[in-house]
Coordinates of C-alpha atoms and ligand atoms in Angstrom, one line a residue:
X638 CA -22.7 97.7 98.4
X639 CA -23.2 99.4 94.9
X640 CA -26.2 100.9 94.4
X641 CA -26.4 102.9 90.4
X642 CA -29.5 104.5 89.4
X643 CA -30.0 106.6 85.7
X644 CA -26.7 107.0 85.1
X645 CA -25.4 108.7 82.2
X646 CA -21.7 109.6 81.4
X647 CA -20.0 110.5 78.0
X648 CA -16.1 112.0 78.0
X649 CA -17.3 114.8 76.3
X650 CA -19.9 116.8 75.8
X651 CA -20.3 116.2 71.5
X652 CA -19.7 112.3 72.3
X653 CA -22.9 110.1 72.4
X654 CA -23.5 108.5 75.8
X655 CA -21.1 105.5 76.1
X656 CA -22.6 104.7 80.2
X657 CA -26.5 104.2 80.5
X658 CA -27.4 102.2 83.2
X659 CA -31.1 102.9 84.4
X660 CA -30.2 100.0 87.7
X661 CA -27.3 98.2 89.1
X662 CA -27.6 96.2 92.3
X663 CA -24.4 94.1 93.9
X664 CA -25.2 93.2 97.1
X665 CA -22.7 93.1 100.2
X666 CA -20.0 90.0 100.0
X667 CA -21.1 89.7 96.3
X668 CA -18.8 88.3 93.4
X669 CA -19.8 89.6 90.2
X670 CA -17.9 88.9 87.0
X671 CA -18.1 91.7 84.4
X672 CA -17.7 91.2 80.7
X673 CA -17.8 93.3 77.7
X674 CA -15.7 93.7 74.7
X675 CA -12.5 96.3 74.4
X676 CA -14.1 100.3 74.5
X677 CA -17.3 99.2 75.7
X678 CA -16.9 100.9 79.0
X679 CA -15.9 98.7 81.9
X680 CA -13.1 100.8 82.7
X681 CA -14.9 104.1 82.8
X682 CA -18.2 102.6 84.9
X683 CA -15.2 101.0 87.2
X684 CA -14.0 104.8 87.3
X685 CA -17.5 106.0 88.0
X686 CA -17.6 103.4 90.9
X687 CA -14.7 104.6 92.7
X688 CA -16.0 108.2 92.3
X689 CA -12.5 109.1 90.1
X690 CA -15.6 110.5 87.7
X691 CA -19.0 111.6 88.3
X692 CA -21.7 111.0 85.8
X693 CA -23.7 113.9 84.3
X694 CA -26.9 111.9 85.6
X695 CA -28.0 109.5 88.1
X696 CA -26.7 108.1 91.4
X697 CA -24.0 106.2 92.0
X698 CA -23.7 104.9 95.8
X699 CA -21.5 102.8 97.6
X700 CA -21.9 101.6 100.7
X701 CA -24.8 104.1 101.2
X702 CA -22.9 106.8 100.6
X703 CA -24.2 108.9 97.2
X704 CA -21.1 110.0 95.4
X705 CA -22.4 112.2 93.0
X706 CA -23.4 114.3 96.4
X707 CA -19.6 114.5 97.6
X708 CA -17.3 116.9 96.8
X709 CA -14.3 116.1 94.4
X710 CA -11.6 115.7 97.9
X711 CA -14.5 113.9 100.0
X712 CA -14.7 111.4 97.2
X713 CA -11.0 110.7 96.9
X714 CA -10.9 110.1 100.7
X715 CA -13.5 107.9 100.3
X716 CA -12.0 106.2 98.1
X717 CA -8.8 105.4 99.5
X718 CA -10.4 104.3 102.4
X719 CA -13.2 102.1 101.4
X720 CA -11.9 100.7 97.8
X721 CA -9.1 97.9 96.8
X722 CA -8.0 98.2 93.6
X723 CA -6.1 95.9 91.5
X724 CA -4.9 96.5 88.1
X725 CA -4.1 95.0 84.7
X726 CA -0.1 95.9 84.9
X727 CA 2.7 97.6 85.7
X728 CA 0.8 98.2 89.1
X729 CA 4.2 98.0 91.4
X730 CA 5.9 101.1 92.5
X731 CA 9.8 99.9 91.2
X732 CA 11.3 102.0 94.0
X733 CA 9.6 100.7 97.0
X734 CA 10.1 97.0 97.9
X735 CA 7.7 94.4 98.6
X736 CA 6.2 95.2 101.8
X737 CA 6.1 99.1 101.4
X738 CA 4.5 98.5 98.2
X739 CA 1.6 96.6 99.8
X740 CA 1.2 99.0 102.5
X741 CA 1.0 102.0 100.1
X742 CA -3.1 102.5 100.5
X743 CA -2.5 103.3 104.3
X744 CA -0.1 106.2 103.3
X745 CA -3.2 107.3 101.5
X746 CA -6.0 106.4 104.4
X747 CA -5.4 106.8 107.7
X748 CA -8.5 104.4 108.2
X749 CA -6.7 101.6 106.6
X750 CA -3.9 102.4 108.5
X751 CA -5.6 101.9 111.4
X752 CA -7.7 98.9 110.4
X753 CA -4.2 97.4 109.4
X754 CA -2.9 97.9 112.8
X755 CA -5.8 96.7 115.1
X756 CA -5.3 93.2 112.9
X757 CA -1.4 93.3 113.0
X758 CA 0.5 95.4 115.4
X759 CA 2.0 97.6 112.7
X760 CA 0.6 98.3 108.9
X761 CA 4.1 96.6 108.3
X762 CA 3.5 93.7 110.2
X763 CA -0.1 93.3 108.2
X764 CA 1.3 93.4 105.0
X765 CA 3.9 90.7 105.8
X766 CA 0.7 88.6 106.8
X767 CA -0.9 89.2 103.9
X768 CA 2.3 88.4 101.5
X769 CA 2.4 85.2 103.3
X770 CA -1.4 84.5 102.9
X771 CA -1.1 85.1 99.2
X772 CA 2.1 82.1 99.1
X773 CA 5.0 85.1 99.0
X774 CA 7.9 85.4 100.6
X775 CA 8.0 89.0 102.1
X776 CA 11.9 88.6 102.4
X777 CA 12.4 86.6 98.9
X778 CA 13.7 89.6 97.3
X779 CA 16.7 91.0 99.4
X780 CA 18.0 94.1 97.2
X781 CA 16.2 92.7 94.0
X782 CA 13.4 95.3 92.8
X783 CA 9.9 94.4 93.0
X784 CA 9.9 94.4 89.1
X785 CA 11.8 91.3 89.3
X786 CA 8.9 89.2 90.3
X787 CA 7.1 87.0 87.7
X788 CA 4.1 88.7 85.9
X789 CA 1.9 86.5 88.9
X790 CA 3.7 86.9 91.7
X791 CA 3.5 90.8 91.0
X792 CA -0.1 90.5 90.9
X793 CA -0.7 88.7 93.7
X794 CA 1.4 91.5 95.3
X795 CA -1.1 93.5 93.8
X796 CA -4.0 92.0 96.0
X797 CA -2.2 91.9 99.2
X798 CA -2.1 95.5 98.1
X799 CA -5.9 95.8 97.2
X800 CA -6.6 94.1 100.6
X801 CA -4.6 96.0 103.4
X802 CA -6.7 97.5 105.7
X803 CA -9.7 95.5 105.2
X804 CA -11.7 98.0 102.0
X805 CA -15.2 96.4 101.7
X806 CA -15.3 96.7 98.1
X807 CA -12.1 95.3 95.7
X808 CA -12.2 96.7 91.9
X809 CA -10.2 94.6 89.7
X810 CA -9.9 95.7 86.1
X811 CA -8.5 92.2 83.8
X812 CA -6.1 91.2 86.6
X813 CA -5.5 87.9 85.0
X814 CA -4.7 89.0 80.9
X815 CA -0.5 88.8 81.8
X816 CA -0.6 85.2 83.7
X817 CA -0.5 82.0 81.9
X818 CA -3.9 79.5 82.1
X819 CA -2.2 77.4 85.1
X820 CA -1.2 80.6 87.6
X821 CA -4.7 82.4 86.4
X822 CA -6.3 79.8 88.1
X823 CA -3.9 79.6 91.5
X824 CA -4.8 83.4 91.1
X825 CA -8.3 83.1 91.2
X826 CA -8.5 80.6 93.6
X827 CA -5.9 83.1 96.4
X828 CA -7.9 86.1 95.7
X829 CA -11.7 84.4 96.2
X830 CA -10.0 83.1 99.4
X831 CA -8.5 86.3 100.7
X832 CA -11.8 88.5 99.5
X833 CA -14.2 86.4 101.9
X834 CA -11.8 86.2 104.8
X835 CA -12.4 90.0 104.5
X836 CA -16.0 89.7 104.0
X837 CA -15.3 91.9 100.8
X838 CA -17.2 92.1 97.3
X839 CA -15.6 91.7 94.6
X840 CA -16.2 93.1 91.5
X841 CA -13.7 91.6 88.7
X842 CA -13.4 92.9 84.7
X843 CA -12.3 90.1 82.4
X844 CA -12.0 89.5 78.8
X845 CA -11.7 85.5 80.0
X846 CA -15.2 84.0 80.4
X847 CA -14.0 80.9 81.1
X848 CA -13.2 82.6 84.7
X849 CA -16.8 83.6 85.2
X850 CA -18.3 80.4 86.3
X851 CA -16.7 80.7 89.9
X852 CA -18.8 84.2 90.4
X853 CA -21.9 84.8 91.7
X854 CA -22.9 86.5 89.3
X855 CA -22.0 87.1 85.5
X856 CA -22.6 90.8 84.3
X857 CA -22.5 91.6 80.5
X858 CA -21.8 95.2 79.6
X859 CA -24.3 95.5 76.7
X860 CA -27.0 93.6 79.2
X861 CA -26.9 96.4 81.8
X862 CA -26.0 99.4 79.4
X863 CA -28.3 101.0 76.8
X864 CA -26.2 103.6 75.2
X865 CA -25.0 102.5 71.9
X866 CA -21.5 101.4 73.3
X867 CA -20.5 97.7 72.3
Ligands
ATP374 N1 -9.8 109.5 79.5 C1 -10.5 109.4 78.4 N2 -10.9 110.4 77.6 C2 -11.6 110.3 76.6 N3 -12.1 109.1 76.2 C3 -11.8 108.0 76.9 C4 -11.0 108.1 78.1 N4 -10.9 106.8 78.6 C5 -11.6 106.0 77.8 N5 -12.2 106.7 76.8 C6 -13.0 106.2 75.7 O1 -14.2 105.5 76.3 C7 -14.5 104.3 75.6 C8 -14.5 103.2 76.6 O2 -13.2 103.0 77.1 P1 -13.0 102.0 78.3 O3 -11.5 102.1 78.7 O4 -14.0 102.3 79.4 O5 -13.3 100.6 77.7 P2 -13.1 99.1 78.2 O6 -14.4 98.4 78.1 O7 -12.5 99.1 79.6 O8 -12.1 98.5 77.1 P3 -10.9 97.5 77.3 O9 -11.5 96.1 77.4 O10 -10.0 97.6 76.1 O11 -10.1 97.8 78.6 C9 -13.4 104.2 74.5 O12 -14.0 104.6 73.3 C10 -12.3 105.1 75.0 O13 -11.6 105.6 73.9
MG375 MG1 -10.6 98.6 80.3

């Protein structure tokens, strides 16, 4: 699923590297757990996986398709279309209620439009399904606005969000750091569920290595990346 070879990238041009990664390898339905401490660079290699940023070096490919070879437009569409993402915080759009929220990727791929509405009948209908999978209550909020929700229940939001329309590969940068020890774990335990009814991998960021012994596989930054970067 994520294939990196020799890949360098710095911010700018009188910065040292901070990404160096000669290999990478996560295969398909994978779970890999990556640690490193703050500024070390999980956020920008997660950028450089979604093709938001291209290296100045190397190969980056996912799902057999080389990003570095597409064209800035090409790699946002893939991107829409093939990759969930879930964030730290403040992920929700406040004006849209629950279910458009979740259904938000399809506005931006018509693939996961579709995929949504082979499973369900309507993206709409497929975002309810997924709410309910994920222990919410599409309807729970009448007129209330989606910031209402506790700091979990807006992230689990955020992964019925991450898995509408069936993306084969799910980012998530620390989406755990808001939510006390007892819902981290509910957390955990929905979104390992919901990313192998999908058949998805998962590649999770976390500060919280107590979290990594339910992965596959543990990656730590300064392990995998020799530029200087700690
Ligand atoms: N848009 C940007 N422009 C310039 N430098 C940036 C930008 N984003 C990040 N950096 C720098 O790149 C380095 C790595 O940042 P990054 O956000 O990837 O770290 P991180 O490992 O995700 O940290 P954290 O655990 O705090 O989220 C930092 O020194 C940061 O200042
Ligand atoms: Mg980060």
């Amino acid at each position: 699923m994520i294939e990196l070879s020799n890949v360098r990238f710095r911010w700018r041009a009188s910065d040292p590297l901070l990404i160096d990664i000669a290999k990478l390898s996560v295969g398909n339905g994978e779970r890999v757990f990556l640690e490193g401490p703050s500024g070390s660079g999980k956020s920008t290699l997660l950028n450089l996986l979604g093709g938001v940023m291209v290296p100045e070096d190397g190969t980056v490919s996912i799902d057999g398709a080389d990003l570095t070879a597409l064209r800035q437009g090409v790699r946002d569409t893939f991107r829409a279309d093939r990759i969930g993402l879930i964030f730290q915080m403040f992920n929700l759009i406040p004006y849209l209620d629950l279910v458009d929220n979740v259904v938000l990727p399809c506005k931006f791929s018509t693939r996961r439009a579709r995929i949504a509405r082979e499973k369900s009948g309507s993206v709409e209908d497929e975002a309810r399904r997924l709410l309910r999978n994920i222990e919410i209550d599409p309807d729970m909020l009448g007129d209330r606005p989606v910031a209402t929700l506790s700091a979990g229940q807006q992230q689990r939001v955020a992964v019925a969000r991450s898995l509408i329309g069936s993306p084969q590969l799910i980012i998530a940068d620390e989406p755990t750091s808001a939510l006390d020890q007892n819902v981290r774990q509910s957390f955990m335990s929905l979104l390992f569920k919901e990313v192998a009814d999908v058949g998805a991998t998962l590649l999770f960021v976390s500060h919280d290595a107590s979290l990594a012994v339910d992965f596959d596989r543990r990656l730590i930054m300064s392990e995998i990346n020799e530029s200087g970067a700690k």
